[in-house]
Amino acid sequence: MTDQQPLPTSPQPLPGPLRIAPYVGGKATVGGVNRVVKLSSNENPYGASPAAIDAFRETGDQLALYPDGGATALREAIGKAEGLDPARIVCGAGSDEILSLLCLAYAGPGDEVMHSAHGFLMYRLSALAVGAEPVSIPEQNLTADIDAMIAAANERTKIVFLANPNNPTGTMIADSEIRRLRDGLPAHTLLVIDAAYAEYVEDPDYEPGARLVEEREDTVMTRTFSKIHGLAALRLGWGYGPASVIDALNRVRGPFNVSAPALAAGTKAIADDAFIKQAREGNAVERARVADALERLGFSVTPSQGNFVLAEFGTNGPRSAENADTFLQKRGILIRRMEGYGLPAHLRISIGTTEENGLLLAALEDFVAP
Ligand SMILES: *Cc1c(COP(=O)(O)O)cnc(C)c1O
């Protein structure tokens, strides 16, 4: 007989969830300011596809009905737009849900979930939620270090998460390096390529991950409708993977995990080539303009393939990141502080419309003025 532990006097959460510092999103309001320029959450400054908005509105007449739990029309629309097999797509309430489901299905207590040091914060949170141990691998030049990731992988490594391009750094890993990572990881390790910003990439050496998924049984690509498709409010994302992974995710997901309005809007958004093209081109022009202007003002900018830039302001002196944030907030301009990502000297600035970026740059000129 072993001694019985006394039972707790109240329900106790598991230790993993208690280690989570809840995700803090970008600010959306400032007291006393009428017009807010929100450049803090990498949202689409051009809104969403008009066809998607119409489809969303039409679902208002049918809110009493459950959605299609198989997301059939949406998966077919994604397959057609992206040249992928709809049977190997799974949809979720944001790609955040897909990341969580991957942890739920593939990792637990005693397992490791790897991510790069300045990788997207949700990887750590999703790992902790299932009791797995997040392992952070130092980067080189604000870019994931492929050799270090390969060297750190071991028998406990169940998932490697890699955002490509990465948020918040904006840096990208070339297709050949992604393949080298995959070849260097153990066969039992699932590689998850989070391509949330794929549509914004201009570098010809980029591949979102779909080709690798199709060649292997151990790699998944995730995508989102929150960025170029401008549907962040609806919470819609998807994953593309081998049949075995999609099957596992379909077992652990809720039967109606994607709402009918999200399904309807997403089906139209993914097919609206004109809207996507305009958003991509607008971002490319404005990203270059904002980056150049920041450099001219003396702030170094990490080359970005996303719809945001990471700029270095420093931690001390009048031009610090903290002072810049306070100054911009008084003007109603919201950007993202980076302490949570271990980058206290940096600010992440989402690319807005031409007008919004003009307001940002004018404010920063005043900020640096003697
Ligand atoms: C914005 C973002 C996502 C998308 O999250 P959703 O849950 O789909 O809104 C995923 N990964 C990264 C790296 C992101 O920046």
mmCIF file of N, CA and C in Angstrom, residues 71-89 91 210-211 214 221 223 225 229 238 240 266-273 276:
data_model
loop_
_atom_site.group_PDB
_atom_site.id
_atom_site.type_symbol
_atom_site.label_atom_id
_atom_site.label_comp_id
_atom_site.label_asym_id
_atom_site.label_seq_id
_atom_site.Cartn_x
_atom_site.Cartn_y
_atom_site.Cartn_z
ATOM 1 N N ALA A 71 -16.555 21.336 -43.907
ATOM 2 C CA ALA A 71 -16.042 22.507 -44.632
ATOM 3 C C ALA A 71 -15.791 22.191 -46.104
ATOM 4 N N THR A 72 -16.695 21.422 -46.699
ATOM 5 C CA THR A 72 -16.449 20.875 -48.046
ATOM 6 C C THR A 72 -16.240 21.957 -49.106
ATOM 7 N N ALA A 73 -17.165 22.911 -49.164
ATOM 8 C CA ALA A 73 -17.059 23.939 -50.215
ATOM 9 C C ALA A 73 -15.796 24.765 -50.034
ATOM 10 N N LEU A 74 -15.457 25.068 -48.799
ATOM 11 C CA LEU A 74 -14.257 25.873 -48.551
ATOM 12 C C LEU A 74 -13.000 25.086 -48.925
ATOM 13 N N ARG A 75 -12.945 23.825 -48.533
ATOM 14 C CA ARG A 75 -11.747 23.039 -48.861
ATOM 15 C C ARG A 75 -11.594 22.912 -50.377
ATOM 16 N N GLU A 76 -12.729 22.778 -51.079
ATOM 17 C CA GLU A 76 -12.637 22.693 -52.540
ATOM 18 C C GLU A 76 -12.162 24.015 -53.139
ATOM 19 N N ALA A 77 -12.653 25.105 -52.590
ATOM 20 C CA ALA A 77 -12.236 26.424 -53.102
ATOM 21 C C ALA A 77 -10.747 26.658 -52.841
ATOM 22 N N ILE A 78 -10.282 26.250 -51.675
ATOM 23 C CA ILE A 78 -8.850 26.389 -51.367
ATOM 24 C C ILE A 78 -8.035 25.512 -52.316
ATOM 25 N N GLY A 79 -8.508 24.283 -52.498
ATOM 26 C CA GLY A 79 -7.795 23.353 -53.380
ATOM 27 C C GLY A 79 -7.661 23.906 -54.791
ATOM 28 N N LYS A 80 -8.751 24.499 -55.274
ATOM 29 C CA LYS A 80 -8.744 25.055 -56.630
ATOM 30 C C LYS A 80 -7.797 26.258 -56.717
ATOM 31 N N ALA A 81 -7.894 27.145 -55.743
ATOM 32 C CA ALA A 81 -7.079 28.370 -55.782
ATOM 33 C C ALA A 81 -5.592 28.072 -55.626
ATOM 34 N N GLU A 82 -5.262 27.083 -54.823
ATOM 35 C CA GLU A 82 -3.855 26.841 -54.475
ATOM 36 C C GLU A 82 -3.274 25.619 -55.187
ATOM 37 N N GLY A 83 -4.109 24.925 -55.966
ATOM 38 C CA GLY A 83 -3.621 23.730 -56.654
ATOM 39 C C GLY A 83 -3.314 22.581 -55.698
ATOM 40 N N LEU A 84 -4.180 22.377 -54.696
ATOM 41 C CA LEU A 84 -3.942 21.358 -53.670
ATOM 42 C C LEU A 84 -5.096 20.355 -53.617
ATOM 43 N N ASP A 85 -4.842 19.220 -52.996
ATOM 44 C CA ASP A 85 -5.851 18.172 -52.846
ATOM 45 C C ASP A 85 -6.760 18.512 -51.659
ATOM 46 N N PRO A 86 -8.067 18.796 -51.912
ATOM 47 C CA PRO A 86 -8.968 19.193 -50.816
ATOM 48 C C PRO A 86 -9.062 18.143 -49.708
ATOM 49 N N ALA A 87 -8.828 16.874 -50.041
ATOM 50 C CA ALA A 87 -8.924 15.818 -49.027
ATOM 51 C C ALA A 87 -7.832 15.933 -47.972
ATOM 52 N N ARG A 88 -6.766 16.674 -48.310
ATOM 53 C CA ARG A 88 -5.658 16.795 -47.353
ATOM 54 C C ARG A 88 -5.601 18.177 -46.709
ATOM 55 N N ILE A 89 -6.789 18.848 -46.733
ATOM 56 C CA ILE A 89 -6.908 20.156 -46.072
ATOM 57 C C ILE A 89 -7.805 19.996 -44.852
ATOM 58 N N CYS A 91 -9.712 22.597 -41.920
ATOM 59 C CA CYS A 91 -9.949 24.004 -41.604
ATOM 60 C C CYS A 91 -10.119 24.188 -40.104
ATOM 61 N N ALA A 210 3.875 23.560 -49.416
ATOM 62 C CA ALA A 210 2.932 22.580 -49.970
ATOM 63 C C ALA A 210 3.648 21.466 -50.733
ATOM 64 N N ARG A 211 4.689 21.830 -51.481
ATOM 65 C CA ARG A 211 5.402 20.809 -52.275
ATOM 66 C C ARG A 211 6.050 19.786 -51.342
ATOM 67 N N GLU A 214 3.652 17.365 -49.922
ATOM 68 C CA GLU A 214 3.208 16.328 -50.861
ATOM 69 C C GLU A 214 4.260 15.249 -51.093
ATOM 70 N N MET A 221 1.753 22.165 -43.551
ATOM 71 C CA MET A 221 1.787 23.611 -43.798
ATOM 72 C C MET A 221 0.506 24.213 -43.228
ATOM 73 N N ARG A 223 -1.930 27.812 -42.972
ATOM 74 C CA ARG A 223 -2.203 29.089 -43.647
ATOM 75 C C ARG A 223 -3.364 29.779 -42.922
ATOM 76 N N PHE A 225 -6.576 33.001 -43.057
ATOM 77 C CA PHE A 225 -7.393 34.003 -43.746
ATOM 78 C C PHE A 225 -7.310 35.365 -43.034
ATOM 79 N N HIS A 229 -6.157 37.911 -46.698
ATOM 80 C CA HIS A 229 -7.590 37.843 -47.007
ATOM 81 C C HIS A 229 -8.429 38.775 -46.129
ATOM 82 N N TRP A 238 -6.260 27.193 -42.094
ATOM 83 C CA TRP A 238 -6.296 25.808 -42.571
ATOM 84 C C TRP A 238 -4.903 25.186 -42.536
ATOM 85 N N TYR A 240 -2.497 21.937 -44.395
ATOM 86 C CA TYR A 240 -2.358 20.995 -45.511
ATOM 87 C C TYR A 240 -1.315 19.972 -45.087
ATOM 88 N N GLY A 266 -14.818 32.822 -46.427
ATOM 89 C CA GLY A 266 -13.536 32.255 -46.853
ATOM 90 C C GLY A 266 -13.607 31.681 -48.253
ATOM 91 N N THR A 267 -14.732 31.051 -48.595
ATOM 92 C CA THR A 267 -14.889 30.435 -49.909
ATOM 93 C C THR A 267 -14.805 31.488 -51.010
ATOM 94 N N LYS A 268 -15.336 32.674 -50.734
ATOM 95 C CA LYS A 268 -15.252 33.769 -51.716
ATOM 96 C C LYS A 268 -13.877 34.440 -51.691
ATOM 97 N N ALA A 269 -13.339 34.602 -50.488
ATOM 98 C CA ALA A 269 -12.069 35.342 -50.364
ATOM 99 C C ALA A 269 -10.933 34.642 -51.102
ATOM 100 N N ILE A 270 -10.881 33.330 -50.987
ATOM 101 C CA ILE A 270 -9.739 32.603 -51.556
ATOM 102 C C ILE A 270 -9.755 32.669 -53.090
ATOM 103 N N ALA A 271 -10.944 32.965 -53.656
ATOM 104 C CA ALA A 271 -11.078 33.010 -55.115
ATOM 105 C C ALA A 271 -10.979 34.426 -55.677
ATOM 106 N N ASP A 272 -10.868 35.418 -54.803
ATOM 107 C CA ASP A 272 -10.874 36.804 -55.272
ATOM 108 C C ASP A 272 -9.446 37.247 -55.615
ATOM 109 N N ASP A 273 -9.000 36.834 -56.799
ATOM 110 C CA ASP A 273 -7.615 37.114 -57.207
ATOM 111 C C ASP A 273 -7.318 38.612 -57.275
ATOM 112 N N ILE A 276 -6.673 39.986 -53.785
ATOM 113 C CA ILE A 276 -5.396 39.475 -53.255
ATOM 114 C C ILE A 276 -4.230 40.207 -53.925
#
